[in-house]
Amino acid sequence: MRLFIALPLEEGTRAALVRLQEEIRLLGQGGRFVPRANFHITLRFLGEAADHRPIGDAMNRAAVRCSSFDLALGRYGSFGRGDRKIAHCALTGDLVALQTIYERLSDELERLGFAREARGLTPHITLARDLAIARDDEENLKQNPLGHPIGVQSVVLYRSTQDPRSRQMIYTPLQTARLEA
């Protein structure tokens, strides 16, 4: 099974991201837009694993030592890919707490044999892939941070599968670890 660990998002946050996607659709060309239900903040992509229980246990050990914290939706951004880009929304807020949970997860996962990620954590929420958008339009989108608050109280282990008919990714929560209040 294909697994990843992420921070879930509430419906209000999803709605704010959909509004940003609508602006991007008007300015960009093409693109595969992330469905509303699939918005999340990835902490760690794990890939294939036969048994999710040890990963869930590691996630619980990491989470028990972390307090809940607040983030916020920041500005539009993109990762370059030639003419096509990955559009995202950056995050602001308590990025130190976000980095802390990421490091603790990395420590626990390393004990299970998962190598540390060389690139580290780049806090964002993916909005679209393979998007073509003019530089001026990107600059205009970057001018207005969303500022929508995100309360982080849990970390979730997800299974990722592809619907054979629609070819859409389906993210199924397998286990949730609550952060300390």
PDB file of C-alpha atoms in Angstrom:
ATOM      1  CA  MET A   1       0.000   0.000   0.000  1.00  0.00           C
ATOM      2  CA  ARG A   2       1.169   3.528  -0.865  1.00  0.00           C
ATOM      3  CA  LEU A   3       1.349   5.721   2.251  1.00  0.00           C
ATOM      4  CA  PHE A   4       2.009   9.279   3.338  1.00  0.00           C
ATOM      5  CA  ILE A   5       1.714  11.294   6.555  1.00  0.00           C
ATOM      6  CA  ALA A   6      -0.019  14.668   6.466  1.00  0.00           C
ATOM      7  CA  LEU A   7      -1.885  17.321   8.388  1.00  0.00           C
ATOM      8  CA  PRO A   8      -5.611  17.286   7.578  1.00  0.00           C
ATOM      9  CA  LEU A   9      -7.482  20.482   6.702  1.00  0.00           C
ATOM     10  CA  GLU A  10     -10.899  21.666   7.837  1.00  0.00           C
ATOM     11  CA  GLU A  11     -13.661  22.528   5.372  1.00  0.00           C
ATOM     12  CA  GLY A  12     -13.207  26.306   5.802  1.00  0.00           C
ATOM     13  CA  THR A  13      -9.578  25.986   4.769  1.00  0.00           C
ATOM     14  CA  ARG A  14     -10.547  23.830   1.805  1.00  0.00           C
ATOM     15  CA  ALA A  15     -13.074  26.454   0.703  1.00  0.00           C
ATOM     16  CA  ALA A  16     -10.418  29.200   0.829  1.00  0.00           C
ATOM     17  CA  LEU A  17      -8.098  27.040  -1.291  1.00  0.00           C
ATOM     18  CA  VAL A  18     -10.848  26.368  -3.850  1.00  0.00           C
ATOM     19  CA  ARG A  19     -11.347  30.144  -4.218  1.00  0.00           C
ATOM     20  CA  LEU A  20      -7.627  30.521  -4.924  1.00  0.00           C
ATOM     21  CA  GLN A  21      -7.818  27.663  -7.433  1.00  0.00           C
ATOM     22  CA  GLU A  22     -10.654  29.504  -9.213  1.00  0.00           C
ATOM     23  CA  GLU A  23      -8.430  32.588  -9.606  1.00  0.00           C
ATOM     24  CA  ILE A  24      -5.612  30.415 -10.920  1.00  0.00           C
ATOM     25  CA  ARG A  25      -7.932  28.717 -13.440  1.00  0.00           C
ATOM     26  CA  LEU A  26      -8.829  32.131 -14.874  1.00  0.00           C
ATOM     27  CA  LEU A  27      -5.174  33.106 -15.320  1.00  0.00           C
ATOM     28  CA  GLY A  28      -3.477  29.815 -16.162  1.00  0.00           C
ATOM     29  CA  GLN A  29      -3.670  27.295 -18.932  1.00  0.00           C
ATOM     30  CA  GLY A  30      -4.078  23.565 -18.524  1.00  0.00           C
ATOM     31  CA  GLY A  31      -3.186  22.126 -15.182  1.00  0.00           C
ATOM     32  CA  ARG A  32      -4.452  19.210 -13.179  1.00  0.00           C
ATOM     33  CA  PHE A  33      -6.160  20.738 -10.156  1.00  0.00           C
ATOM     34  CA  VAL A  34      -6.157  18.978  -6.804  1.00  0.00           C
ATOM     35  CA  PRO A  35      -9.713  17.982  -5.794  1.00  0.00           C
ATOM     36  CA  ARG A  36     -11.090  19.745  -2.706  1.00  0.00           C
ATOM     37  CA  ALA A  37     -11.170  16.472  -0.740  1.00  0.00           C
ATOM     38  CA  ASN A  38      -7.443  15.876  -1.350  1.00  0.00           C
ATOM     39  CA  PHE A  39      -6.036  19.100   0.129  1.00  0.00           C
ATOM     40  CA  HIS A  40      -3.553  18.394   2.935  1.00  0.00           C
ATOM     41  CA  ILE A  41      -0.146  19.437   4.243  1.00  0.00           C
ATOM     42  CA  THR A  42       2.291  16.639   3.478  1.00  0.00           C
ATOM     43  CA  LEU A  43       4.806  15.884   6.197  1.00  0.00           C
ATOM     44  CA  ARG A  44       6.282  12.736   4.721  1.00  0.00           C
ATOM     45  CA  PHE A  45       5.700  10.600   1.647  1.00  0.00           C
ATOM     46  CA  LEU A  46       6.549   7.015   2.531  1.00  0.00           C
ATOM     47  CA  GLY A  47       5.814   5.056  -0.625  1.00  0.00           C
ATOM     48  CA  GLU A  48       4.949   1.375  -0.539  1.00  0.00           C
ATOM     49  CA  ALA A  49       4.615  -0.462   2.780  1.00  0.00           C
ATOM     50  CA  ALA A  50       3.050  -3.835   3.522  1.00  0.00           C
ATOM     51  CA  ASP A  51       1.915  -2.988   7.072  1.00  0.00           C
ATOM     52  CA  HIS A  52       0.862   0.468   8.226  1.00  0.00           C
ATOM     53  CA  ARG A  53       0.699  -0.363  11.960  1.00  0.00           C
ATOM     54  CA  PRO A  54       4.400   0.200  12.790  1.00  0.00           C
ATOM     55  CA  ILE A  55       4.227   3.528  10.938  1.00  0.00           C
ATOM     56  CA  GLY A  56       1.114   4.493  12.879  1.00  0.00           C
ATOM     57  CA  ASP A  57       2.864   3.582  16.133  1.00  0.00           C
ATOM     58  CA  ALA A  58       5.866   5.730  15.149  1.00  0.00           C
ATOM     59  CA  MET A  59       3.514   8.573  14.290  1.00  0.00           C
ATOM     60  CA  ASN A  60       1.858   8.282  17.721  1.00  0.00           C
ATOM     61  CA  ARG A  61       5.238   8.368  19.482  1.00  0.00           C
ATOM     62  CA  ALA A  62       6.190  11.530  17.592  1.00  0.00           C
ATOM     63  CA  ALA A  63       2.840  13.249  18.147  1.00  0.00           C
ATOM     64  CA  VAL A  64       2.581  12.584  21.868  1.00  0.00           C
ATOM     65  CA  ARG A  65       5.529  14.893  22.455  1.00  0.00           C
ATOM     66  CA  CYS A  66       4.105  17.780  20.376  1.00  0.00           C
ATOM     67  CA  SER A  67       1.522  20.398  21.247  1.00  0.00           C
ATOM     68  CA  SER A  68      -1.192  21.596  18.901  1.00  0.00           C
ATOM     69  CA  PHE A  69      -0.259  24.768  17.003  1.00  0.00           C
ATOM     70  CA  ASP A  70      -1.552  27.285  14.489  1.00  0.00           C
ATOM     71  CA  LEU A  71      -0.647  27.871  10.874  1.00  0.00           C
ATOM     72  CA  ALA A  72      -2.234  30.092   8.238  1.00  0.00           C
ATOM     73  CA  LEU A  73      -2.587  30.070   4.483  1.00  0.00           C
ATOM     74  CA  GLY A  74       0.041  32.357   2.996  1.00  0.00           C
ATOM     75  CA  ARG A  75       0.706  33.442  -0.556  1.00  0.00           C
ATOM     76  CA  TYR A  76       0.403  31.726  -3.903  1.00  0.00           C
ATOM     77  CA  GLY A  77       3.654  30.196  -5.101  1.00  0.00           C
ATOM     78  CA  SER A  78       4.934  27.706  -7.626  1.00  0.00           C
ATOM     79  CA  PHE A  79       7.674  25.197  -8.097  1.00  0.00           C
ATOM     80  CA  GLY A  80       9.275  25.422 -11.529  1.00  0.00           C
ATOM     81  CA  ARG A  81       9.037  22.636 -14.050  1.00  0.00           C
ATOM     82  CA  GLY A  82       9.968  24.156 -17.391  1.00  0.00           C
ATOM     83  CA  ASP A  83       6.865  25.657 -18.945  1.00  0.00           C
ATOM     84  CA  ARG A  84       4.642  23.726 -16.555  1.00  0.00           C
ATOM     85  CA  LYS A  85       4.584  24.402 -12.836  1.00  0.00           C
ATOM     86  CA  ILE A  86       3.229  23.045  -9.599  1.00  0.00           C
ATOM     87  CA  ALA A  87       1.012  25.745  -8.095  1.00  0.00           C
ATOM     88  CA  HIS A  88       0.813  25.853  -4.318  1.00  0.00           C
ATOM     89  CA  CYS A  89      -0.186  27.937  -1.332  1.00  0.00           C
ATOM     90  CA  ALA A  90       2.649  28.633   1.099  1.00  0.00           C
ATOM     91  CA  LEU A  91       2.086  28.456   4.846  1.00  0.00           C
ATOM     92  CA  THR A  92       2.771  30.951   7.596  1.00  0.00           C
ATOM     93  CA  GLY A  93       2.299  30.820  11.362  1.00  0.00           C
ATOM     94  CA  ASP A  94       4.124  28.582  13.808  1.00  0.00           C
ATOM     95  CA  LEU A  95       6.550  27.056  11.323  1.00  0.00           C
ATOM     96  CA  VAL A  96       8.882  26.142  14.200  1.00  0.00           C
ATOM     97  CA  ALA A  97       6.218  23.809  15.627  1.00  0.00           C
ATOM     98  CA  LEU A  98       5.630  22.398  12.132  1.00  0.00           C
ATOM     99  CA  GLN A  99       9.351  21.737  11.738  1.00  0.00           C
ATOM    100  CA  THR A 100       9.413  20.124  15.197  1.00  0.00           C
ATOM    101  CA  ILE A 101       6.699  17.571  14.366  1.00  0.00           C
ATOM    102  CA  TYR A 102       8.419  16.919  11.030  1.00  0.00           C
ATOM    103  CA  GLU A 103      11.764  16.248  12.759  1.00  0.00           C
ATOM    104  CA  ARG A 104      10.195  14.020  15.393  1.00  0.00           C
ATOM    105  CA  LEU A 105       8.405  12.023  12.702  1.00  0.00           C
ATOM    106  CA  SER A 106      11.678  11.733  10.787  1.00  0.00           C
ATOM    107  CA  ASP A 107      13.430  10.415  13.914  1.00  0.00           C
ATOM    108  CA  GLU A 108      10.743   7.807  14.549  1.00  0.00           C
ATOM    109  CA  LEU A 109      10.553   6.736  10.899  1.00  0.00           C
ATOM    110  CA  GLU A 110      14.318   6.418  10.682  1.00  0.00           C
ATOM    111  CA  ARG A 111      14.124   3.851  13.505  1.00  0.00           C
ATOM    112  CA  LEU A 112      11.815   1.849  11.219  1.00  0.00           C
ATOM    113  CA  GLY A 113      14.308   1.971   8.362  1.00  0.00           C
ATOM    114  CA  PHE A 114      12.978   4.953   6.381  1.00  0.00           C
ATOM    115  CA  ALA A 115      15.856   7.154   5.240  1.00  0.00           C
ATOM    116  CA  ARG A 116      15.710  10.846   6.093  1.00  0.00           C
ATOM    117  CA  GLU A 117      14.607  13.121   3.285  1.00  0.00           C
ATOM    118  CA  ALA A 118      17.549  15.113   1.961  1.00  0.00           C
ATOM    119  CA  ARG A 119      15.421  18.045   0.838  1.00  0.00           C
ATOM    120  CA  GLY A 120      13.667  18.609   4.159  1.00  0.00           C
ATOM    121  CA  LEU A 121      10.255  20.197   4.592  1.00  0.00           C
ATOM    122  CA  THR A 122       8.893  22.950   2.348  1.00  0.00           C
ATOM    123  CA  PRO A 123       5.566  23.914   4.004  1.00  0.00           C
ATOM    124  CA  HIS A 124       2.876  24.229   1.320  1.00  0.00           C
ATOM    125  CA  ILE A 125      -0.412  22.890   0.000  1.00  0.00           C
ATOM    126  CA  THR A 126      -0.413  21.744  -3.625  1.00  0.00           C
ATOM    127  CA  LEU A 127      -3.184  23.321  -5.731  1.00  0.00           C
ATOM    128  CA  ALA A 128      -2.408  22.195  -9.300  1.00  0.00           C
ATOM    129  CA  ARG A 129       0.203  20.360 -11.348  1.00  0.00           C
ATOM    130  CA  ASP A 130       1.346  20.941 -14.932  1.00  0.00           C
ATOM    131  CA  LEU A 131       0.050  24.522 -14.929  1.00  0.00           C
ATOM    132  CA  ALA A 132       1.158  27.105 -17.473  1.00  0.00           C
ATOM    133  CA  ILE A 133       0.824  30.654 -16.132  1.00  0.00           C
ATOM    134  CA  ALA A 134       2.392  33.961 -17.123  1.00  0.00           C
ATOM    135  CA  ARG A 135       4.984  35.473 -14.777  1.00  0.00           C
ATOM    136  CA  ASP A 136       2.964  38.715 -14.396  1.00  0.00           C
ATOM    137  CA  ASP A 137      -0.141  36.762 -13.413  1.00  0.00           C
ATOM    138  CA  GLU A 138       1.885  34.785 -10.875  1.00  0.00           C
ATOM    139  CA  GLU A 139       3.247  38.004  -9.411  1.00  0.00           C
ATOM    140  CA  ASN A 140      -0.287  39.391  -9.065  1.00  0.00           C
ATOM    141  CA  LEU A 141      -1.446  36.241  -7.278  1.00  0.00           C
ATOM    142  CA  LYS A 142       1.496  36.522  -4.861  1.00  0.00           C
ATOM    143  CA  GLN A 143       0.415  39.982  -3.724  1.00  0.00           C
ATOM    144  CA  ASN A 144      -2.446  38.826  -1.506  1.00  0.00           C
ATOM    145  CA  PRO A 145      -1.790  36.285   1.254  1.00  0.00           C
ATOM    146  CA  LEU A 146      -4.943  34.386   2.172  1.00  0.00           C
ATOM    147  CA  GLY A 147      -4.359  34.571   5.919  1.00  0.00           C
ATOM    148  CA  HIS A 148      -6.965  31.878   6.627  1.00  0.00           C
ATOM    149  CA  PRO A 149      -6.130  30.221   9.993  1.00  0.00           C
ATOM    150  CA  ILE A 150      -5.340  26.511  10.279  1.00  0.00           C
ATOM    151  CA  GLY A 151      -5.499  24.869  13.682  1.00  0.00           C
ATOM    152  CA  VAL A 152      -3.245  21.812  13.760  1.00  0.00           C
ATOM    153  CA  GLN A 153      -4.401  19.212  16.287  1.00  0.00           C
ATOM    154  CA  SER A 154      -3.568  15.927  14.604  1.00  0.00           C
ATOM    155  CA  VAL A 155      -1.355  14.072  12.172  1.00  0.00           C
ATOM    156  CA  VAL A 156      -2.867  11.484   9.828  1.00  0.00           C
ATOM    157  CA  LEU A 157      -1.465   8.437   8.053  1.00  0.00           C
ATOM    158  CA  TYR A 158      -3.115   8.142   4.618  1.00  0.00           C
ATOM    159  CA  ARG A 159      -3.313   5.434   2.024  1.00  0.00           C
ATOM    160  CA  SER A 160      -3.190   6.679  -1.559  1.00  0.00           C
ATOM    161  CA  THR A 161      -4.959   4.767  -4.337  1.00  0.00           C
ATOM    162  CA  GLN A 162      -6.054   5.689  -7.834  1.00  0.00           C
ATOM    163  CA  ASP A 163      -9.669   5.303  -8.917  1.00  0.00           C
ATOM    164  CA  PRO A 164      -9.426   3.163 -12.078  1.00  0.00           C
ATOM    165  CA  ARG A 165     -12.361   4.934 -13.757  1.00  0.00           C
ATOM    166  CA  SER A 166     -11.695   8.596 -13.018  1.00  0.00           C
ATOM    167  CA  ARG A 167      -7.914   8.227 -12.564  1.00  0.00           C
ATOM    168  CA  GLN A 168      -8.301  10.549  -9.526  1.00  0.00           C
ATOM    169  CA  MET A 169      -6.266   9.877  -6.406  1.00  0.00           C
ATOM    170  CA  ILE A 170      -8.231   8.801  -3.338  1.00  0.00           C
ATOM    171  CA  TYR A 171      -6.707   9.462   0.082  1.00  0.00           C
ATOM    172  CA  THR A 172      -8.023   7.209   2.822  1.00  0.00           C
ATOM    173  CA  PRO A 173      -7.126   7.984   6.461  1.00  0.00           C
ATOM    174  CA  LEU A 174      -5.754   4.878   8.178  1.00  0.00           C
ATOM    175  CA  GLN A 175      -4.720   6.256  11.550  1.00  0.00           C
ATOM    176  CA  THR A 176      -4.838   9.591  13.387  1.00  0.00           C
ATOM    177  CA  ALA A 177      -2.417  10.751  16.069  1.00  0.00           C
ATOM    178  CA  ARG A 178      -3.640  13.618  18.255  1.00  0.00           C
ATOM    179  CA  LEU A 179      -1.245  16.336  19.314  1.00  0.00           C
ATOM    180  CA  GLU A 180      -1.276  17.481  22.945  1.00  0.00           C
ATOM    181  CA  ALA A 181      -3.640  20.369  23.665  1.00  0.00           C
TER     182      ALA A 181
END
